[in-house]
Short mmCIF file of C-alpha atoms and ligand atoms in Angstrom, two decimals:
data_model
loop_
_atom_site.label_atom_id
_atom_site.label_comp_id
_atom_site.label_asym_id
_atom_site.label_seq_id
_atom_site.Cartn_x
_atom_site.Cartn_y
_atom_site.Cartn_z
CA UNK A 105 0.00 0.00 0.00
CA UNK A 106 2.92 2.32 0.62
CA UNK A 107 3.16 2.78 -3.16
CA UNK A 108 0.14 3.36 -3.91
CA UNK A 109 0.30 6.89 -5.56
CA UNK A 110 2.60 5.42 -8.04
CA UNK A 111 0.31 2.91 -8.46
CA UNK A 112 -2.59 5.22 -9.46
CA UNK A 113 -1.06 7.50 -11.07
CA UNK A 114 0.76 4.68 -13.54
CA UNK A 115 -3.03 3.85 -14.24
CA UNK A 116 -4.70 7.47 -14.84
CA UNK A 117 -4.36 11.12 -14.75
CA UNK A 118 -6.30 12.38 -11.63
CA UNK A 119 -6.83 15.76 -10.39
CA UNK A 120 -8.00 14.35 -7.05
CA UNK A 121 -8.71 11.35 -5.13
CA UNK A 122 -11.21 10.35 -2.92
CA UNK A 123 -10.62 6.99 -0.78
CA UNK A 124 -13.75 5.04 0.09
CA UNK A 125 -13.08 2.54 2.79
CA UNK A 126 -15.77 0.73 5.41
CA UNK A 127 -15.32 1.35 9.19
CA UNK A 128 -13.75 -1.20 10.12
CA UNK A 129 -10.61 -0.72 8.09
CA UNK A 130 -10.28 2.82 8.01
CA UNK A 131 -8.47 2.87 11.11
CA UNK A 132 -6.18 0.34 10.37
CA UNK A 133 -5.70 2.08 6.71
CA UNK A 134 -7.77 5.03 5.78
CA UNK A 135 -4.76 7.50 7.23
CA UNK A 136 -1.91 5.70 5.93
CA UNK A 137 -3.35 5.75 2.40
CA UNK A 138 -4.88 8.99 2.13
CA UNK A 139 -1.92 10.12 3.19
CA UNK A 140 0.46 8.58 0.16
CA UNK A 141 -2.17 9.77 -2.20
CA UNK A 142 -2.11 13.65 -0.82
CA UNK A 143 1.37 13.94 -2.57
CA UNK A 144 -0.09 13.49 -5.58
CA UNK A 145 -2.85 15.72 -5.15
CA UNK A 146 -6.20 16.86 -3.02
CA UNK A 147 -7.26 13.42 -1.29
CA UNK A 148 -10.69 13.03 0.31
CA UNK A 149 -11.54 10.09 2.81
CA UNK A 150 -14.91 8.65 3.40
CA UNK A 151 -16.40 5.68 5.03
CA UNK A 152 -19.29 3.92 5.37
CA UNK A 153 -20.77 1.27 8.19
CA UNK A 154 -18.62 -1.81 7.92
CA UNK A 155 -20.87 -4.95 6.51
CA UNK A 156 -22.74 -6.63 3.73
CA UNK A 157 -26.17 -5.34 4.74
CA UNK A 158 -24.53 -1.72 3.58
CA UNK A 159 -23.63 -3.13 0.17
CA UNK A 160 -26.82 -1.27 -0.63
CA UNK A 161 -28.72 1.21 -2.41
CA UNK A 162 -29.28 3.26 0.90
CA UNK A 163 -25.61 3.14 1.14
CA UNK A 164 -24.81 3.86 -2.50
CA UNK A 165 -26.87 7.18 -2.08
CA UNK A 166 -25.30 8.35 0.38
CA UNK A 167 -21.55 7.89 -0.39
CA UNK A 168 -22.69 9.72 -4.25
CA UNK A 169 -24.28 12.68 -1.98
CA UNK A 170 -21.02 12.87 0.18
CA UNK A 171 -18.69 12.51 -3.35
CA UNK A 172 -20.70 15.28 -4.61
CA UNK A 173 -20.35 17.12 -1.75
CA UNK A 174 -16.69 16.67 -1.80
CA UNK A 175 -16.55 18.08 -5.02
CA UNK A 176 -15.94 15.07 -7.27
CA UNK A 177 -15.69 15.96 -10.92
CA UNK A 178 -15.07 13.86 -13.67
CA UNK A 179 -10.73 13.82 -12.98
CA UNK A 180 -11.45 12.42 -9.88
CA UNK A 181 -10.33 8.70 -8.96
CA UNK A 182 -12.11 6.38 -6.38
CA UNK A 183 -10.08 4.45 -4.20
CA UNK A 184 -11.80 1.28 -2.99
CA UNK A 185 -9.61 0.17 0.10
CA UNK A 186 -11.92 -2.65 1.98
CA UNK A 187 -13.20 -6.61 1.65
CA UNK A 188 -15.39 -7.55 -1.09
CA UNK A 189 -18.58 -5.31 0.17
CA UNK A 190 -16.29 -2.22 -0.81
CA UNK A 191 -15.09 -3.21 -3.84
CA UNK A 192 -18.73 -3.88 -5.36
CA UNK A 193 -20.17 -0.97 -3.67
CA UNK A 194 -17.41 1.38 -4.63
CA UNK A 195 -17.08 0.27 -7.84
CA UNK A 196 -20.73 0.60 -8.74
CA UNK A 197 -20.75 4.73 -7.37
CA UNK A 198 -17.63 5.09 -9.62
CA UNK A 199 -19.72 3.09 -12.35
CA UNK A 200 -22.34 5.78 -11.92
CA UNK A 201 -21.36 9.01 -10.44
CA UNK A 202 -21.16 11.42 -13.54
CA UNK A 203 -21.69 8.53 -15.78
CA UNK A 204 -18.45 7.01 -14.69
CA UNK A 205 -14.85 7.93 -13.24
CA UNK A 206 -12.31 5.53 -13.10
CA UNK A 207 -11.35 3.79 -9.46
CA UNK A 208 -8.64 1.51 -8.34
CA UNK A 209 -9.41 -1.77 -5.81
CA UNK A 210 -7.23 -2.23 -2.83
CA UNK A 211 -8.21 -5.75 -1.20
CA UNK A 212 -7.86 -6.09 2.38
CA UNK A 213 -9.76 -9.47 2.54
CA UNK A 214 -8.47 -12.66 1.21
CA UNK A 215 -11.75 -13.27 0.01
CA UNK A 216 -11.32 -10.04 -2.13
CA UNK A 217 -7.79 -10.81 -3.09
CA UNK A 218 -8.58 -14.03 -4.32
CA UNK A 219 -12.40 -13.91 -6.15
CA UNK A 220 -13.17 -10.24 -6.19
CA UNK A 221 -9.49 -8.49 -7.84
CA UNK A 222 -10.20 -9.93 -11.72
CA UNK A 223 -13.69 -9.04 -12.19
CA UNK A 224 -15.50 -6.23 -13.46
CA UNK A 225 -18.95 -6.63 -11.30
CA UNK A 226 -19.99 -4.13 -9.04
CA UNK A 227 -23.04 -3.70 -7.33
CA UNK A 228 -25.35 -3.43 -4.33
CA UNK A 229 -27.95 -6.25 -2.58
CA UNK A 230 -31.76 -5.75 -2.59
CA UNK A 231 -34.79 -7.24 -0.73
CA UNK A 232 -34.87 -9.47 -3.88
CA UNK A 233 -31.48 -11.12 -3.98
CA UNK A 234 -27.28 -10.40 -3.42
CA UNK A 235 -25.97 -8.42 -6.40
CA UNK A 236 -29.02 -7.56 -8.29
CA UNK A 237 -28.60 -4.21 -9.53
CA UNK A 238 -25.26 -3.08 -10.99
CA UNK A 239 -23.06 -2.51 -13.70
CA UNK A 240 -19.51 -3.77 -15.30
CA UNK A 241 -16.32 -1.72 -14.59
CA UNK A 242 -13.11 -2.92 -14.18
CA UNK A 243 -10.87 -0.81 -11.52
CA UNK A 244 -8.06 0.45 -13.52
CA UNK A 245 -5.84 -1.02 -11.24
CA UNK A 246 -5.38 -3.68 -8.14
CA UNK A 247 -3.01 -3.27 -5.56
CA UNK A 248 -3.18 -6.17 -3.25
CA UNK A 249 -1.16 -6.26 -0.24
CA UNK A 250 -1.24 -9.20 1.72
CA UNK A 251 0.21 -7.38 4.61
CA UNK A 252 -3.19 -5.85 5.27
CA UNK A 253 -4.72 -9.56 6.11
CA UNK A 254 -2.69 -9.73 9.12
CA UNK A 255 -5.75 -8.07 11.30
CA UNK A 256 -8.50 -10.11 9.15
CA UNK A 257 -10.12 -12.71 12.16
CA UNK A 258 -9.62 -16.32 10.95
CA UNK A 259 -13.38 -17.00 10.10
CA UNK A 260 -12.23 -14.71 6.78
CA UNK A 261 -9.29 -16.43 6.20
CA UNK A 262 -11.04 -19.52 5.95
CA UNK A 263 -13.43 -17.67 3.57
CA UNK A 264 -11.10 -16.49 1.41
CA UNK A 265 -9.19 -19.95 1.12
CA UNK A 266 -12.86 -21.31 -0.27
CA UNK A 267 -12.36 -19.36 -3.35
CA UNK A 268 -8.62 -21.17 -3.71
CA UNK A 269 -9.89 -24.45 -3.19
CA UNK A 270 -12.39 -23.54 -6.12
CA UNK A 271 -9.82 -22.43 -8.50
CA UNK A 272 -8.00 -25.48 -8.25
CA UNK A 273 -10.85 -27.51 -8.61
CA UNK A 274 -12.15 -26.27 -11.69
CA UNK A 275 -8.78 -25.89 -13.13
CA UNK A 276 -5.41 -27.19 -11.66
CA UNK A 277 -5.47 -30.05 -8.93
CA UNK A 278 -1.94 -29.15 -7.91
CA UNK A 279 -2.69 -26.07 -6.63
CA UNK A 280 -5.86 -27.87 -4.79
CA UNK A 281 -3.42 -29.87 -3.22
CA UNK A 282 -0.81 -26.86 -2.39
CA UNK A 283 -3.25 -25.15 -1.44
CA UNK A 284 -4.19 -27.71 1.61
CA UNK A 285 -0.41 -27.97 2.47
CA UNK A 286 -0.54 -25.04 2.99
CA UNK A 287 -3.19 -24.73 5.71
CA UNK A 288 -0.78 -23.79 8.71
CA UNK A 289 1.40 -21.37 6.96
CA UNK A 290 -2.13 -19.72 5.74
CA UNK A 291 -4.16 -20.09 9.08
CA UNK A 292 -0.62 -18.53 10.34
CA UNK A 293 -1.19 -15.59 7.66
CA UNK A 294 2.05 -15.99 6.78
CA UNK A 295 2.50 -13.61 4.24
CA UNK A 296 4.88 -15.64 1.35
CA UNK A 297 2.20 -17.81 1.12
CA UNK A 298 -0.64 -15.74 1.02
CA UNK A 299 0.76 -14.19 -1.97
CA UNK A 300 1.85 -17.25 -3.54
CA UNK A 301 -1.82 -18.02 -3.07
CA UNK A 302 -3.44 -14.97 -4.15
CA UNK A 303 -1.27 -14.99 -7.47
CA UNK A 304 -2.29 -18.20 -7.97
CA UNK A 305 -5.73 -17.83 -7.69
CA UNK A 306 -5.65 -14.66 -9.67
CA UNK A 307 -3.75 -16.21 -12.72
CA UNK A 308 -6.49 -19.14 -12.56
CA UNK A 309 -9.56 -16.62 -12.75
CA UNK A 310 -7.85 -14.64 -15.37
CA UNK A 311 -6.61 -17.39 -17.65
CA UNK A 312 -10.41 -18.97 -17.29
CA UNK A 313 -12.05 -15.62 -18.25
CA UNK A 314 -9.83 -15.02 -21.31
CA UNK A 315 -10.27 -18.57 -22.61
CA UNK A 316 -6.51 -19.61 -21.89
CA UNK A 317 -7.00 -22.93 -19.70
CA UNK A 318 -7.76 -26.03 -22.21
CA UNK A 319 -10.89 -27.62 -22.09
CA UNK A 320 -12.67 -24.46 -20.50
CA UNK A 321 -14.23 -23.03 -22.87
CA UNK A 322 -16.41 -20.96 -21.01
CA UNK A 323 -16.04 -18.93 -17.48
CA UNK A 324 -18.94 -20.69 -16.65
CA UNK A 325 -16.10 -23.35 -14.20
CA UNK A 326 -15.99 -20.45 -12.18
CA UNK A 327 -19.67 -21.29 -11.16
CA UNK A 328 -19.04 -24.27 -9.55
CA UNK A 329 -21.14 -23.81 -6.48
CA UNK A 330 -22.39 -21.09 -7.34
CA UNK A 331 -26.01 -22.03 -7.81
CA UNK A 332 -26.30 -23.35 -3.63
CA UNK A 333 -24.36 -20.86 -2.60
CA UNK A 334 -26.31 -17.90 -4.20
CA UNK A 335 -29.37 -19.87 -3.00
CA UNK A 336 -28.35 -20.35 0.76
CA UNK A 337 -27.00 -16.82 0.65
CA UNK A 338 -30.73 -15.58 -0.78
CA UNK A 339 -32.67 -17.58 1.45
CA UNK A 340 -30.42 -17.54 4.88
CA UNK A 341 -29.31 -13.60 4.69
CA UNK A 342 -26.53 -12.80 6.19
CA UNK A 343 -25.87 -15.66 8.57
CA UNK A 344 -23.13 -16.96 5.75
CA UNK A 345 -19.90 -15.24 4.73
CA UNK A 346 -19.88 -15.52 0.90
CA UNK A 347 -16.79 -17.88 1.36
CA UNK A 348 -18.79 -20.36 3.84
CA UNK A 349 -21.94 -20.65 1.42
CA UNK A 350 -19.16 -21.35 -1.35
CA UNK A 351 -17.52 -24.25 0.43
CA UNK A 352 -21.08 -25.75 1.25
CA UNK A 353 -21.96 -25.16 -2.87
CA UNK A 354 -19.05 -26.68 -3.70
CA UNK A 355 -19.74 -30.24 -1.72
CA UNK A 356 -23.73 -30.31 -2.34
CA UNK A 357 -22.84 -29.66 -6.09
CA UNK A 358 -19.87 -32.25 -6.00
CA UNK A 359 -22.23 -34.67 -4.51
CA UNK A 360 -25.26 -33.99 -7.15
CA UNK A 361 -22.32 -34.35 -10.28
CA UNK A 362 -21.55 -37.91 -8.35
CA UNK A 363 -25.54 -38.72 -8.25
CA UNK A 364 -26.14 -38.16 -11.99
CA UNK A 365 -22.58 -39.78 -12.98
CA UNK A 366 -20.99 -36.29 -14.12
CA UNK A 367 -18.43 -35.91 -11.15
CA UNK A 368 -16.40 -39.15 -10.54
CA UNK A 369 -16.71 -41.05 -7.03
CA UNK A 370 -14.54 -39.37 -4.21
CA UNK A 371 -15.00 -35.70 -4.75
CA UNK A 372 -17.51 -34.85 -2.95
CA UNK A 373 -15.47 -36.28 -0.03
CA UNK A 374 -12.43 -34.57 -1.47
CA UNK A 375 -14.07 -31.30 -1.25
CA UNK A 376 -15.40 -32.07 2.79
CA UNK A 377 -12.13 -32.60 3.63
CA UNK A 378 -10.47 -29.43 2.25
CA UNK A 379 -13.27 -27.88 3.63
CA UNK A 380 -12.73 -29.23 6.97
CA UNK A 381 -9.16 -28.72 7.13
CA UNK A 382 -9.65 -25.15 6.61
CA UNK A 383 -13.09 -25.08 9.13
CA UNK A 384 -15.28 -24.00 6.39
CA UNK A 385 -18.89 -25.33 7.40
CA UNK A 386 -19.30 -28.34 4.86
CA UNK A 387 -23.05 -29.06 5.39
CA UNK A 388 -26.63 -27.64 4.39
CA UNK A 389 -27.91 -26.11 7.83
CA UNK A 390 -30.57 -28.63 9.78
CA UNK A 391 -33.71 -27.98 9.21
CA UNK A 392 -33.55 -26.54 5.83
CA UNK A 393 -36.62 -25.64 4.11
CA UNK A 394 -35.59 -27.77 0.69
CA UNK A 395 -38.38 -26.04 -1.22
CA UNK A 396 -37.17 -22.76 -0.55
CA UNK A 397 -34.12 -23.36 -1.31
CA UNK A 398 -34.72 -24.55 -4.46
CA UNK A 399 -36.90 -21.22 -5.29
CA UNK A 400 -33.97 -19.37 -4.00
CA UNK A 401 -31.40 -20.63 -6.56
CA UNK A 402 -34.29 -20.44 -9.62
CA UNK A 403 -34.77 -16.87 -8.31
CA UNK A 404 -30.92 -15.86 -9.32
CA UNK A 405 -31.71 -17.18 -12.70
CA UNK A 406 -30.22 -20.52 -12.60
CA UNK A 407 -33.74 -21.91 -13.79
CA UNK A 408 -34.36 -22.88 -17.55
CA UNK A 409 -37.56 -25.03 -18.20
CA UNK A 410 -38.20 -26.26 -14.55
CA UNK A 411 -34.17 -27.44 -14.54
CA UNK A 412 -31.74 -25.78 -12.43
CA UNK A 413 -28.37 -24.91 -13.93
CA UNK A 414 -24.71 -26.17 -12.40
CA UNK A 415 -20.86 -26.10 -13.52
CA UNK A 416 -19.88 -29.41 -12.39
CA UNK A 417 -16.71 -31.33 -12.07
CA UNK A 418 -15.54 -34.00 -13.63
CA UNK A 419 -12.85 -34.40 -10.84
CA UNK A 420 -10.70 -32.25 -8.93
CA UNK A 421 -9.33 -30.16 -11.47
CA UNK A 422 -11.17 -30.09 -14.22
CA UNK A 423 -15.15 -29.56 -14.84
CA UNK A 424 -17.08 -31.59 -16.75
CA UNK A 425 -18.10 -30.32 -20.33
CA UNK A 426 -22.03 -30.05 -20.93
CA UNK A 427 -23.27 -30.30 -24.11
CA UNK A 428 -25.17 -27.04 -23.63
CA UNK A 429 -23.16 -23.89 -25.30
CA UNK A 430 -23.44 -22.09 -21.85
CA UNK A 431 -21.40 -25.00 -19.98
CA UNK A 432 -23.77 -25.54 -17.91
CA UNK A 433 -25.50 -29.01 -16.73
CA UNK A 434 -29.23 -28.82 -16.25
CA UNK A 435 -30.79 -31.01 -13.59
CA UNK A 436 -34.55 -31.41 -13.41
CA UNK A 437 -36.15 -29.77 -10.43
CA UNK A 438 -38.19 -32.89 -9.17
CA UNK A 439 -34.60 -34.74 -9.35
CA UNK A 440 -32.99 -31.57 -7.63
CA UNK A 441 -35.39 -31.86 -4.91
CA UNK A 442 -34.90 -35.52 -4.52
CA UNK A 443 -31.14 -35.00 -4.37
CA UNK A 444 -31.19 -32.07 -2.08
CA UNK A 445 -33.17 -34.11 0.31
CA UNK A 446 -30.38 -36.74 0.66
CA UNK A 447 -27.55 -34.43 1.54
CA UNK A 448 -29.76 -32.27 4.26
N1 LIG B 522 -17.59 -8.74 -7.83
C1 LIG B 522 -17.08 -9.94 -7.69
O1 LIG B 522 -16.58 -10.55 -8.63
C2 LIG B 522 -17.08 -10.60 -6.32
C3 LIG B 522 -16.38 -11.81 -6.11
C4 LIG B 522 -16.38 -12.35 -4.85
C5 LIG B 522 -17.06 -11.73 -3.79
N2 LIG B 522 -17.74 -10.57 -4.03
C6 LIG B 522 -18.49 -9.92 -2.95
O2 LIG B 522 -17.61 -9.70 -1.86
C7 LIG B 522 -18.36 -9.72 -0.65
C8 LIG B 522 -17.65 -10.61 0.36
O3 LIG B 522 -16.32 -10.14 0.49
P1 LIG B 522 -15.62 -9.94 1.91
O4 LIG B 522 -15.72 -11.20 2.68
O5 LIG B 522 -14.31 -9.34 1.65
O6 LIG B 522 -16.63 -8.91 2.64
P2 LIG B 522 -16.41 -7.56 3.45
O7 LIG B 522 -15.92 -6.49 2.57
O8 LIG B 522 -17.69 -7.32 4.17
O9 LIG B 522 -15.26 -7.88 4.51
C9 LIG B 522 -15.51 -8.75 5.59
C10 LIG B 522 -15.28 -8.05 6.95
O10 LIG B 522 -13.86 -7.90 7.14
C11 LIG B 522 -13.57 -6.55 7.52
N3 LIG B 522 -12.22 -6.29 7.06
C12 LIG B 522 -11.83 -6.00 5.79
N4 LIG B 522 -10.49 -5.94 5.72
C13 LIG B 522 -10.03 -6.20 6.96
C14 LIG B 522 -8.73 -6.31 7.51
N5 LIG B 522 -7.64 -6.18 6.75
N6 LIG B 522 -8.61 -6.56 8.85
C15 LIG B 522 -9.73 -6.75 9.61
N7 LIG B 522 -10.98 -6.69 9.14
C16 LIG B 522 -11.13 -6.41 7.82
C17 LIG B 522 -14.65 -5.73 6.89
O11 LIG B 522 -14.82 -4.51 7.55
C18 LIG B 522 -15.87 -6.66 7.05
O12 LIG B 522 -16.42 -6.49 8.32
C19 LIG B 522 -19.76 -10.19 -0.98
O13 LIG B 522 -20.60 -9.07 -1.05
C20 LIG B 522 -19.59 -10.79 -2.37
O14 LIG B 522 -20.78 -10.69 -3.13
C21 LIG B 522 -17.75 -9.98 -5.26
#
């Protein structure tokens, strides 16, 4: 973070900056970057109330009134500096304020560093669903520094690592299985191997997105699940980190591939352990309401002609390729509902 004028100004021509950051981490690093980027020139910071109930239109209101306030003109640069919720949120004011300024993401949450860094979504949550209104644009730069995770509690460690395990199961099963060796050194936030991770990860998601990886033809591996997790998410709140609904996904849609003979015996199990060894909850919570669920993934669009739609593995490290041109596998819903009853 220390270079982080050079940083921005390598990536645009600003007048001024204004760094956005959420509660929680502007003390820890609202100061220290506002201060690198007032060199450059006139740096504004804001923050909002830390969480994901804030990734909102309520909250998106407000930090445009207090930009415009601030005087924030069309040379000014966003600076996202948070988790996830910050990125998306931020991103989707500088997707909109004055049709569009340019910002630059600063991850301080492995879960950012690892899923959020190569993607151009931004938005906000609504009564409806997670991530239902917003817009593509790419910061024009990341600058993650996995110094910043040292304060992050464990819980979002563990959250983060379930976007690792993912990339290695969709598309290298060495790294899956670095990845677990690694589980001291990364529950120990040592940082060499959080950023051997991070790059790791981030060279995964970008090869997958720009076609490079063999026998992915489509970023629709990067799904893999997706659909549950988006459901649970939907249907239980916020009671789930985004990371703990993706490592529960990732075993309920392991264990449907294995019940319709896409996924080969053993991952599903595969997948429990990793999860395990990292703490990551691994099963549907008791008492689900399998009906609801269901409606909850059809209601993110996963539903085409009463089927739900999955990325699934064939094993660990490579998915399975669907016949359908989106690379997706469609499951019936009366055999969903079966299947969902024998894993709750
Ligand atoms: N756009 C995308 O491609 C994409 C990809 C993955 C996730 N996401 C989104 O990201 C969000 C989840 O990300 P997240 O888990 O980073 O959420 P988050 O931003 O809410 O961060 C989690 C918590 O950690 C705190 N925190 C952040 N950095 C810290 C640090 N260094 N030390 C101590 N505490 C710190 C935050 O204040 C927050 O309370 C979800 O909204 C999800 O939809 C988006």
């Amino acid at each position: 973070l220390h270079d982080i004028a050079a940083q921005v100004s390598a990536c645009t021509h600003a007048s001024q900056y204004a760094v956005v950051t959420d509660s929680q981490v502007e003390p820890l690093h609202g100061e220290q970057v506002r201060s690198a980027l007032a060199e450059s020139g006139s740096t504004t910071l804001i923050s909002f109330p830390a969480g994901e109930w804030n990734k909102s239109r309520e909250c998106w209101s407000t930090l445009t009134d207090q930009l415009l306030h601030h005087g924030c003109d069309r040379d000014t640069v966003l600076v996202a500096l948070g988790g996830g919720v910050t990125g998306d949120l931020v991103g989707f004011v500088a997707a909109t304020i004055l049709r569009g300024v340019d910002y630059l993401f600063a991850p301080t949450t492995l879960t950012a560093m690892v899923e959020r860094v190569v993607s151009d979504e931004t938005g906000v949550d609504t009564a409806f669903g997670r991530d239902l209104v917003g817009a593509h644009h790419p910061p024009c730069a990341v600058v993650a520094d996995v110094h910043t995770l040292i304060s992050l509690p464990p819980v979002h460690i563990a959250a983060g690592v379930a976007g690792a395990l993912k990339h290695g199961a969709v598309a290298d099963a060495e790294y899956f299985g670095r990845v677990l060796e690694w589980r001291d050194a990364v529950r120990a936030k040592d940082p060499a191997v959080l950023a051997k991770l991070v790059r790791r990860s981030v060279e995964i998601k970008s090869a997958i997105l720009a076609g490079q990886i063999p026998r992915h033809p489509t970023p629709a591996a990067l799904g893999f699940g997706r659909t549950v997790a988006l459901g649970l998410q939907a249907l239980l709140g916020y009671e789930l980190l985004h990371g703990e609904a993706l490592a529960i996904g990732m075993i309920v849609e392991a264990t449907i591939g294995e019940r319709i003979g896409v996924t080969n015996p053993g991952v599903a199990n595969a997948m429990t352990d990793a999860a395990a060894a990292f703490r990551l909850p691994s099963e549907l919570p008791q008492g689900l309401d399998i009906d609801r669920l269901l409606e909850a993934m059809q209601g993110r669009g996963a539903r085409r002609d009463k089927a739900v739609r999955f990325a699934l593995l064939s094993r660990i490290g490579s998915v399975a390729p669907a016949s359908e041109e989106d690379g997706m596998f469609r499951v019936p819903e009366s055999e969903l509902r079966d299947l969902l009853a024998a894993v709750s």
